[in-house]
Short mmCIF file of C-alpha atoms and ligand atoms in Angstrom, two decimals:
data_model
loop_
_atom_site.label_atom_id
_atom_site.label_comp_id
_atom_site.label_asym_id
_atom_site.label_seq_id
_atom_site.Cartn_x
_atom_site.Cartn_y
_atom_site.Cartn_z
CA UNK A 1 -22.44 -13.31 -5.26
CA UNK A 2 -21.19 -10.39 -7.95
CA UNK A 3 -23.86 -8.67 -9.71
CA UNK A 4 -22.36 -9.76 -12.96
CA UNK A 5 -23.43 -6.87 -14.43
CA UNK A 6 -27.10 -7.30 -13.83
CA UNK A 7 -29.71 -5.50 -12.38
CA UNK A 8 -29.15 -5.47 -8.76
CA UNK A 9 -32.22 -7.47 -6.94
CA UNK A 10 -34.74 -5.10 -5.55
CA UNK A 11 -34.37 -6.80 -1.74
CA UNK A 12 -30.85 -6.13 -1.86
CA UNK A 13 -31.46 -2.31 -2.73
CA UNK A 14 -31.20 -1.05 0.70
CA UNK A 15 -28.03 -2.98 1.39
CA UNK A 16 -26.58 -0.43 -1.53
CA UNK A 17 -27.57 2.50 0.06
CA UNK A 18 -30.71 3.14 -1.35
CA UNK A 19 -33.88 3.95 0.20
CA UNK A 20 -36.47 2.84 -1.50
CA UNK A 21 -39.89 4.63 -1.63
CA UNK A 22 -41.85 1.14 -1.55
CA UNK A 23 -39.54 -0.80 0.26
CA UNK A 24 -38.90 -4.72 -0.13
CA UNK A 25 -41.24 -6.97 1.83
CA UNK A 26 -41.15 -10.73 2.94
CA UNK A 27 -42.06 -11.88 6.16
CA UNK A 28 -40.40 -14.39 8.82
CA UNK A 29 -42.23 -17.87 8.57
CA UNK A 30 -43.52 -17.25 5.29
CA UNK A 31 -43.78 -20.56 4.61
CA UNK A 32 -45.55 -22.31 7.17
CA UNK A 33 -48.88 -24.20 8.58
CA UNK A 34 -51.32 -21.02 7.44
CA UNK A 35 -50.44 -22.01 3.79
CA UNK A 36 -53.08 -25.17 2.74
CA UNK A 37 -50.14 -25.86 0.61
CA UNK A 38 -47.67 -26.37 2.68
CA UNK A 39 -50.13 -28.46 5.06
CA UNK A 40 -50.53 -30.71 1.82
CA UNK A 41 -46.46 -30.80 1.03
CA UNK A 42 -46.16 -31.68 5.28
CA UNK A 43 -48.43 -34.49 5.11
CA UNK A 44 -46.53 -36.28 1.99
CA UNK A 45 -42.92 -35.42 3.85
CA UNK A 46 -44.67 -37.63 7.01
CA UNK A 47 -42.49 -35.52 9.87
CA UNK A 48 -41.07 -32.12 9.87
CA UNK A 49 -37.13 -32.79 10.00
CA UNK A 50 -37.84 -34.95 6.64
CA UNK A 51 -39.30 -32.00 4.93
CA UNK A 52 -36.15 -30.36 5.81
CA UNK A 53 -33.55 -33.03 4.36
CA UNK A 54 -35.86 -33.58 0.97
CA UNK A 55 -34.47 -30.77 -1.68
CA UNK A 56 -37.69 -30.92 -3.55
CA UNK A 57 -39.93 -30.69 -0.91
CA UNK A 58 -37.95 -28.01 0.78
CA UNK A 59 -37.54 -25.85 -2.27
CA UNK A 60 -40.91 -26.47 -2.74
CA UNK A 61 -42.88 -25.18 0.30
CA UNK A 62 -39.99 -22.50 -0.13
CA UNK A 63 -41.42 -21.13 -3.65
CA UNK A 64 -44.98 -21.77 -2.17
CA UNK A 65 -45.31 -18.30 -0.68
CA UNK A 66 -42.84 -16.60 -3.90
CA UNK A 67 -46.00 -17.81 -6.36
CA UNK A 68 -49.03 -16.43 -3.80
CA UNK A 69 -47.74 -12.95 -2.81
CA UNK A 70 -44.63 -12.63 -5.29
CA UNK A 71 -42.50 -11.49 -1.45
CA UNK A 72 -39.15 -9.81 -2.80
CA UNK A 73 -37.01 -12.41 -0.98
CA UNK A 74 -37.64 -16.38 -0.25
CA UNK A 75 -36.25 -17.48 2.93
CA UNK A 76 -34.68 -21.42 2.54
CA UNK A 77 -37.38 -23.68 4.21
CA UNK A 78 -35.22 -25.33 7.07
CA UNK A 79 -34.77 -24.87 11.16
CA UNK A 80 -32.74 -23.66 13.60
CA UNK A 81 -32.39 -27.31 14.95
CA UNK A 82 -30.80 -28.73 11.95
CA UNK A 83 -27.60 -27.58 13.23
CA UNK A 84 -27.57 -29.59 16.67
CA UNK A 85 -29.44 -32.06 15.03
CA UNK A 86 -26.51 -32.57 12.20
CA UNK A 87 -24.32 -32.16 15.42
CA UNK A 88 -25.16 -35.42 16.21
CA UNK A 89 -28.15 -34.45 18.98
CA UNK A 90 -30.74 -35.95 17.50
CA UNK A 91 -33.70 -34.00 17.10
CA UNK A 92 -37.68 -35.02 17.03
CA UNK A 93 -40.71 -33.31 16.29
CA UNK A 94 -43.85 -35.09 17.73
CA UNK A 95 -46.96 -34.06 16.21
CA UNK A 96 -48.68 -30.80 17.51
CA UNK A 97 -45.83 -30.52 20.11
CA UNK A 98 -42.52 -28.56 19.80
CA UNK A 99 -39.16 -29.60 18.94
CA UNK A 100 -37.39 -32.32 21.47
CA UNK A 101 -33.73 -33.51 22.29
CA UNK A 102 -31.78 -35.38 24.43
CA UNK A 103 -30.84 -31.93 26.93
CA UNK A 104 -26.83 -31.31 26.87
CA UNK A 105 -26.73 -30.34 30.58
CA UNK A 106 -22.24 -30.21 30.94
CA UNK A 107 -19.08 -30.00 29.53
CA UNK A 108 -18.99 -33.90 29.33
CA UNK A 109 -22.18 -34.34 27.67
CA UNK A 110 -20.27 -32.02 24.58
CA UNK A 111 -17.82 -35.01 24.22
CA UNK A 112 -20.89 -36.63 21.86
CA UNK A 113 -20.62 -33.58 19.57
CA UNK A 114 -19.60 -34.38 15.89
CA UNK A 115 -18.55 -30.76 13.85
CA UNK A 116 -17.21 -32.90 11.03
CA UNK A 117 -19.88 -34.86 11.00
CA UNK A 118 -22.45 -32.22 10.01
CA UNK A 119 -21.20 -31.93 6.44
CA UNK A 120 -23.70 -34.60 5.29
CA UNK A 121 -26.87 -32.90 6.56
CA UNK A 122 -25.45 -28.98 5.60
CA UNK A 123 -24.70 -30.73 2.05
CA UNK A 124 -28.24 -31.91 1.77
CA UNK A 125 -29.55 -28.27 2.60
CA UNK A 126 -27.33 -27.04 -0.05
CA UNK A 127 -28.38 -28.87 -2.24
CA UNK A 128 -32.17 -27.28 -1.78
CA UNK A 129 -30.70 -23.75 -2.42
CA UNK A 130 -29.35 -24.73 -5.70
CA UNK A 131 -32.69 -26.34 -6.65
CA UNK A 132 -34.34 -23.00 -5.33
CA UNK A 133 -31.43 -20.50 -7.36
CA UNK A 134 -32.69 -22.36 -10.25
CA UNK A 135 -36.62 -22.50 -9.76
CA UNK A 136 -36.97 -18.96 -8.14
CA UNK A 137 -37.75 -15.83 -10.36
CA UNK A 138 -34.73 -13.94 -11.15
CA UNK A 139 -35.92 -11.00 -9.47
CA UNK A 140 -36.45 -13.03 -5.88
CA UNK A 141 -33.45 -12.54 -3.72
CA UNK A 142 -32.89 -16.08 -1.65
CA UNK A 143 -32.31 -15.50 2.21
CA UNK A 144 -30.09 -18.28 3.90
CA UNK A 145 -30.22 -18.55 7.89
CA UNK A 146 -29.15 -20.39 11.43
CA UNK A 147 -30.17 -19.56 14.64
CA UNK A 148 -27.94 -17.77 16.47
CA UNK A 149 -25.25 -19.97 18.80
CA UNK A 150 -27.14 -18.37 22.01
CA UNK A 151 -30.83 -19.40 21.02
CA UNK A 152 -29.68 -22.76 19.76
CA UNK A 153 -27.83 -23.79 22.70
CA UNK A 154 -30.98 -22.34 24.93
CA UNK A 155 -32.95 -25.76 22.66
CA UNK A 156 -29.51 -28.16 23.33
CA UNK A 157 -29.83 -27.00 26.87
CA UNK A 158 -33.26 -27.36 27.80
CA UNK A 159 -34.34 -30.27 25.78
CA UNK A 160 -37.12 -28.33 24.32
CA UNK A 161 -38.74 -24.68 23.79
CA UNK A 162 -38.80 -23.00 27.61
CA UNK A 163 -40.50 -19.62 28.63
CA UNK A 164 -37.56 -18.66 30.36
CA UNK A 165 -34.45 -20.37 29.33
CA UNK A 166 -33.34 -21.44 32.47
CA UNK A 167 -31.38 -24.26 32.01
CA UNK A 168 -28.69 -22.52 29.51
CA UNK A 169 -28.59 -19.40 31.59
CA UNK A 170 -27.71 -21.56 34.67
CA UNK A 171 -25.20 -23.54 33.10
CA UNK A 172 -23.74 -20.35 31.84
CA UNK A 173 -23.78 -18.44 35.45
CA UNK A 174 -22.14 -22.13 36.97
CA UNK A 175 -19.87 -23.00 34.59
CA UNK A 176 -19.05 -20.43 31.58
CA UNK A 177 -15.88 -21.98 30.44
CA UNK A 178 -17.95 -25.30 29.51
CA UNK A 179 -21.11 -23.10 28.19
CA UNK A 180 -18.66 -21.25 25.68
CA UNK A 181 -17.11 -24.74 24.80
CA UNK A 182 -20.61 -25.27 23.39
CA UNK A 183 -20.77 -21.98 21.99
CA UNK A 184 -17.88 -22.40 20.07
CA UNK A 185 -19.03 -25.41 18.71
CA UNK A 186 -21.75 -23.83 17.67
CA UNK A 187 -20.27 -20.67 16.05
CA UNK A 188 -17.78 -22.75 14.08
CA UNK A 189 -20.59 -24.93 12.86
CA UNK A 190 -22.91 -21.96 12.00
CA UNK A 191 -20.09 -20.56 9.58
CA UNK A 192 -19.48 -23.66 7.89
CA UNK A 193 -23.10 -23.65 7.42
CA UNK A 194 -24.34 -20.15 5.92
CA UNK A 195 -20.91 -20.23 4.05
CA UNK A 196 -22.31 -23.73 2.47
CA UNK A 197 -25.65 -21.82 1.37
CA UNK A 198 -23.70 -18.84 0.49
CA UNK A 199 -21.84 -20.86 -1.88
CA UNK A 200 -25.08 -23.00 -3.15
CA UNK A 201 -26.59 -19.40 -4.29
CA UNK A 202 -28.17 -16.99 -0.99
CA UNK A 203 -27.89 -13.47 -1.53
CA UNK A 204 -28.01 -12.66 2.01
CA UNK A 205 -28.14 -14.46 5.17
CA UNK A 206 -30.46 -13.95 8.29
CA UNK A 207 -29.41 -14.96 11.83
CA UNK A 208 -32.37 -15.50 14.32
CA UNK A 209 -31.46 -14.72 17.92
CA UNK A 210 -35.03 -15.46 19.50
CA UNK A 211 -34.39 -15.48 22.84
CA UNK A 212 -31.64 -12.89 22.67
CA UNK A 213 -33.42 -10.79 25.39
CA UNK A 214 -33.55 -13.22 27.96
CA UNK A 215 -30.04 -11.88 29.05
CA UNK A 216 -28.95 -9.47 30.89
CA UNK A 217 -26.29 -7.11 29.87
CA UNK A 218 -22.92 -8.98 30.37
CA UNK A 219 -24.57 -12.03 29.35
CA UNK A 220 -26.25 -10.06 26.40
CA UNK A 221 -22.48 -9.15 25.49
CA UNK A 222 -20.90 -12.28 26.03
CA UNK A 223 -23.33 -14.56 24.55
CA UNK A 224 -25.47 -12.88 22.03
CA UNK A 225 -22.98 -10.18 20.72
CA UNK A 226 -19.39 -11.85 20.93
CA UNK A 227 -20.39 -15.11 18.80
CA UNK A 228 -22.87 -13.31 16.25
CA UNK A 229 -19.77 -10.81 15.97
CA UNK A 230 -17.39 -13.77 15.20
CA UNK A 231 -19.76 -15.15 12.72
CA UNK A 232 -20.59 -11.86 11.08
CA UNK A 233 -16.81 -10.98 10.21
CA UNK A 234 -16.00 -14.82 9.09
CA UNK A 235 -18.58 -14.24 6.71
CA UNK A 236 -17.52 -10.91 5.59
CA UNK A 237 -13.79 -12.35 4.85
CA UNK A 238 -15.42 -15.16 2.88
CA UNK A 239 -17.97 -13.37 1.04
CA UNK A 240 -18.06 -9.55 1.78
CA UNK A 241 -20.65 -8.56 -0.44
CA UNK A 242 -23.65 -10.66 1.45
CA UNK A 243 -25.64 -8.67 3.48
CA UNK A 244 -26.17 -10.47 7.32
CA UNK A 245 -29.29 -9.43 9.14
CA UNK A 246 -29.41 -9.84 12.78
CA UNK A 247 -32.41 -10.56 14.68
CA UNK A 248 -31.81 -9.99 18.30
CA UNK A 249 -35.63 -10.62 19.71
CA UNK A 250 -36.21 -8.82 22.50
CA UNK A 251 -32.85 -7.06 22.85
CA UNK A 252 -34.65 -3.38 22.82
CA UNK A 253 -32.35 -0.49 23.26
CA UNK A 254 -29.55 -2.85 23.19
CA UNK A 255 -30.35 -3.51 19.89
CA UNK A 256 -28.00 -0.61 19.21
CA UNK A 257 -25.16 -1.85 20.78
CA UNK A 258 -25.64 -5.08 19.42
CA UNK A 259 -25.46 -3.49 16.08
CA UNK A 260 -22.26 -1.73 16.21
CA UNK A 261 -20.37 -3.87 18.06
CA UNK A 262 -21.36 -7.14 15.63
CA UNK A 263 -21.10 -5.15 12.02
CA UNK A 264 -24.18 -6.64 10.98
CA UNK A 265 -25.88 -5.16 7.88
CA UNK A 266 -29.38 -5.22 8.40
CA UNK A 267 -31.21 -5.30 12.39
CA UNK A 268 -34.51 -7.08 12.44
CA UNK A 269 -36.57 -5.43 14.66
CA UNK A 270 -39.39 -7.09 16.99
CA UNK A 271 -42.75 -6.11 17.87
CA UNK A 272 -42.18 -4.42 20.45
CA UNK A 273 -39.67 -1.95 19.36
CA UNK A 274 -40.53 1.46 19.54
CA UNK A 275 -41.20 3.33 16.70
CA UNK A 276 -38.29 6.24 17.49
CA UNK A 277 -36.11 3.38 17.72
CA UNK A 278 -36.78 2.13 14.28
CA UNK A 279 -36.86 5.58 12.69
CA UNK A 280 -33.74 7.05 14.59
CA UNK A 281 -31.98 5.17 16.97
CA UNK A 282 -29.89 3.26 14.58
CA UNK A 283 -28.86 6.32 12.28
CA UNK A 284 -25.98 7.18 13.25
CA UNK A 285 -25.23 2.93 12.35
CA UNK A 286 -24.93 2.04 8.72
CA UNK A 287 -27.61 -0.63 8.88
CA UNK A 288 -30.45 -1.27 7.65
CA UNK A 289 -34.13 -1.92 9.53
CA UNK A 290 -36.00 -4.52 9.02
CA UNK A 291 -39.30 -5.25 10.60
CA UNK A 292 -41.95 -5.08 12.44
CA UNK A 293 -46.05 -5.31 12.04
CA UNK A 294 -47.11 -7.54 14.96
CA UNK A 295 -48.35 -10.75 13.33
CA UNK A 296 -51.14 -10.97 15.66
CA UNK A 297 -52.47 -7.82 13.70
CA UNK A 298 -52.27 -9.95 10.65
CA UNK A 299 -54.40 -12.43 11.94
CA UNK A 300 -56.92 -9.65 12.56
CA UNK A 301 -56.57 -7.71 9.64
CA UNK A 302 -58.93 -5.30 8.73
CA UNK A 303 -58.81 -1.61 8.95
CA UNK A 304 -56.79 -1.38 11.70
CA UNK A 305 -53.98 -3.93 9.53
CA UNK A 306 -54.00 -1.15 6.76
CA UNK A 307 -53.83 1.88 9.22
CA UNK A 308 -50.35 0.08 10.81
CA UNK A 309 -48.77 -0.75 7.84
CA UNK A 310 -49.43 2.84 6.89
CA UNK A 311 -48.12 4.08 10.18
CA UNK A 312 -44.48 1.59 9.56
CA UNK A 313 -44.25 2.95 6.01
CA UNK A 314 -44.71 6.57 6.97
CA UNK A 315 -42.35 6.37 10.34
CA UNK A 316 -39.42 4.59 7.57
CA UNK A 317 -39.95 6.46 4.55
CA UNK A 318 -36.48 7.89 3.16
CA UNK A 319 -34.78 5.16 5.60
CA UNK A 320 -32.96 1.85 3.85
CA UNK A 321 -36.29 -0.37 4.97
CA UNK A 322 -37.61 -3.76 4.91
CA UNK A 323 -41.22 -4.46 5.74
CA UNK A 324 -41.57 -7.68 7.81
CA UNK A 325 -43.03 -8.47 11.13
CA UNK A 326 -42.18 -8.45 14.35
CA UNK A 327 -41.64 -12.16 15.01
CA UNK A 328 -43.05 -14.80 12.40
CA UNK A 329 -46.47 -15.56 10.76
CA UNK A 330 -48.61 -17.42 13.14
CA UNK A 331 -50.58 -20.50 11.94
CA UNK A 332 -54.02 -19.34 12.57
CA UNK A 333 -53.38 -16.41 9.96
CA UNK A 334 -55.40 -16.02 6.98
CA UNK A 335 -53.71 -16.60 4.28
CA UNK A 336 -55.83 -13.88 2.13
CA UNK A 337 -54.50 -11.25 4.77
CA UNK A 338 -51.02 -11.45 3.50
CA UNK A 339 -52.26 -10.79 0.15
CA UNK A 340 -54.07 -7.55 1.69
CA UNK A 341 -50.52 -6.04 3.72
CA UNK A 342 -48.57 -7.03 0.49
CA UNK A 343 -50.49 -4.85 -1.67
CA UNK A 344 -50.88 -2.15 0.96
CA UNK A 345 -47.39 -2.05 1.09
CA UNK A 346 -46.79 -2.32 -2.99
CA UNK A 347 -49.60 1.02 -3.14
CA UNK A 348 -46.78 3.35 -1.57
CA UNK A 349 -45.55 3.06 -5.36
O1 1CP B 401 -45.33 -28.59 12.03
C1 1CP B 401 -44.62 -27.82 11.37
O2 1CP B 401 -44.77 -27.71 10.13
C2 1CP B 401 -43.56 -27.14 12.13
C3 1CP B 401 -43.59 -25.65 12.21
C4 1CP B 401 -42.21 -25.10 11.84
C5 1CP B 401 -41.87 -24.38 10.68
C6 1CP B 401 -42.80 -23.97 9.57
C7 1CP B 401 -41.02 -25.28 12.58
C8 1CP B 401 -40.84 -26.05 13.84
N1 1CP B 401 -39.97 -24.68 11.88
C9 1CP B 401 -40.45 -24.12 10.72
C10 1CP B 401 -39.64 -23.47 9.68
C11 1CP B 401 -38.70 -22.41 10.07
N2 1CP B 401 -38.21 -22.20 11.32
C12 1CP B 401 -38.09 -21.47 9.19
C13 1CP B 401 -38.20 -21.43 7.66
C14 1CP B 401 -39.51 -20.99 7.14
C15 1CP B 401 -39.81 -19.53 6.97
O3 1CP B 401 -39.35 -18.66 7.71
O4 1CP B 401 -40.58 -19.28 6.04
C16 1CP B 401 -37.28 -20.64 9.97
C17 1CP B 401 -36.47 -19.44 9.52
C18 1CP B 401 -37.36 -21.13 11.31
C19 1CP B 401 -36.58 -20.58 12.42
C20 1CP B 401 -36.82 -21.04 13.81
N3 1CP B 401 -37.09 -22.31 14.25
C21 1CP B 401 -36.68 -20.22 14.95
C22 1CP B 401 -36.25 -18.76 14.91
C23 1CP B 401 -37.35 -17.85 14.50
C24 1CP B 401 -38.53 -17.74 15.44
O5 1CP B 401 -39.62 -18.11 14.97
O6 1CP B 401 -38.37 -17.32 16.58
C25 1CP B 401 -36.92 -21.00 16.09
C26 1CP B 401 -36.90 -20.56 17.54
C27 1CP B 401 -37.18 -22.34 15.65
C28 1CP B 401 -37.43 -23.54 16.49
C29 1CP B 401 -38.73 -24.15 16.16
N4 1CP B 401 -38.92 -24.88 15.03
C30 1CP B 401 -40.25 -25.27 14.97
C31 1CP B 401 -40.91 -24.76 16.13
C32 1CP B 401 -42.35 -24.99 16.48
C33 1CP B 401 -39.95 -24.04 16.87
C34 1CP B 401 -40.19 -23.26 18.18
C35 1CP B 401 -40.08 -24.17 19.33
C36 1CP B 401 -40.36 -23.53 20.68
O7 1CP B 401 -39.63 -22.63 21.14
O8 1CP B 401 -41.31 -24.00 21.31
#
């Protein structure tokens, strides 16, 4: 999106060059269970996937956090698992349990795999990020997403969330030709996608790579960094002047390599990231970091919640910066502590 002449959106200040002395903050999961709000929108969607396909409701418990904390960027309310799920995998969320599907397990079970078909579902998304580049203040930059083709094939795989993402990486080790068949699928479908929310009205796009650091390096390279690389320069021929963060969880020093060799703009880092990586190990990249209070710490709050987010700005100040956390906002989080690290954070100024 041009700037039209307008001023340019504080969030995507960094992604100009500029280091900003209190830097932009929002914060993965944003919208979510610890909100009573978004409890209350939940409970009139009936199940989770529903709240995703409903524009209102979506944009909705998307603006819910915008109007609490005034965050510089809103992040569309959808999943990950939309994508296999407009794939034609059907996916389920059972109360209190995680996400479940029918587990893709071979290169035969990709024969059920519908890319044209997803252009219903995507449209429906779109359609919430026009409702939210309408409702959202003019200052609040709108962040569009997918999970990245690695993490998303991990759910396909397994059937469900795993501690150690077993089934994908075995398929991959047994049979890579037939594991990057479904990566494929799934790079094509994620550019078809963010370009669709590009096009409805985000100003930047975020791709979460969760389990990015169950890999080791060849894997890392071949399944993290080749498709997030195809995806990033799509985008950049289609709209070069969105910004594309990349979340590699758990990638740690490779989080370097992963950054120069996929062009992304902006690196989300995790929790446990060391601080001379965030301050220096990316400078010779021209990226900028993004991250990472541990959320746990937000559920605790307290002194010790001030004292870190003192520590983060201190460690980034005169870097291009964006305060988040390490992973996303946990449930059991009070809701008044994100009110406490926004300000803390907004006192720099
Ligand atoms: O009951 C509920 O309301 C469901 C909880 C929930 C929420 C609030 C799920 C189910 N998804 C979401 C929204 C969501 N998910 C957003 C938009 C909201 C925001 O950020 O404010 C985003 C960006 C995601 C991304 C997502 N979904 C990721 C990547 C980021 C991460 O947290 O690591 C992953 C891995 C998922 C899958 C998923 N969706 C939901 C759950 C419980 C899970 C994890 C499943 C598992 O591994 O066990």
């Amino acid at each position: 999106m041009g700037d039209g002449g307008s001023v340019v959106k504080r969030f995507l200040r960094p992604f100009r060059g500029e280091a900003l002395r209190v830097p932009p903050v929002w914060l993965m999961r944003q919208a979510g269970r610890y909100l009573p709000e978004y409890r209350a929108t939940r409970a009139e969607a009936g199940d989770f996937l529903k709240l995703c396909y409903t524009p209102r409701l979506a944009a909705e418990v998307t603006l819910q956090p915008i109007r609490r904390y005034g965050f510089d960027a809103a992040i569309l309310f959808s999943d990950i698992l939309v994508v296999p799920d407009a794939l034609g995998q059907p996916v389920r969320f059972a109360d209190g349990e995680g996400p479940r599907l029918d587990p893709i397990r071979s290169r035969e079970g990709l024969a059920g795999l519908d890319l044209p078909g997803t252009s219903s579902k995507f449209d429906i998304v779109a359609e919430t990020v026009q409702r939210l580049r309408q409702d959202l203040p003019p200052e609040t930059a709108l962040i569009g997403f997918c999970g990245a083709p690695w993490t998303v094939a991990t759910y396909m795989v397994q059937g469900q969330g795993s501690p150690d993402q077993a089934e994908a990486r075995l398929w991959a080790y047994r049979d890579p030709e037939g594991f990057e068949a479904l990566i494929d699928v799934l790079v094509a479908a994620s550019i078809d996608y963010l370009d669709r929310q590009v096009k409805a009205g985000a100003d930047c796009l975020q791709i979460f790579d969760t389990w990015a650091g169950s890999l080791p390096d060849d894997e890392f390279d071949r399944w993290v960094v080749k498709p997030t690389r195809t995806i990033r320069e799509a985008l950049a021929d289609l709209h070069p002047d969105v910004p594309v963060i990349g979340f590699p969880r758990g990638a740690g020093a490779t989080a370097v390599w992963y950054v120069s060799e996929t062009g992304v703009d902006g690196i989300g880092c995790d929790t446990a990231t060391p601080p001379f990586v965030m301050s220096e190990a990316f400078d010779e990249e021209d990226v900028v970091v993004q991250g990472n209070l541990d959320p746990l710490l937000l559920v605790a709050g307290g002194a010790r919640l001030d004292e870190r987010v003192d520590e983060i700005l201190d460690l980034m100040e005169g870097k291009r910066f964006i305060f988040n956390l390490g992973h996303g906002i946990v449930p059991q989080t009070p809701p008044e502590h994100v009110a406490r690290l926004v300000a803390r954070v907004r006192s720099r100024g």
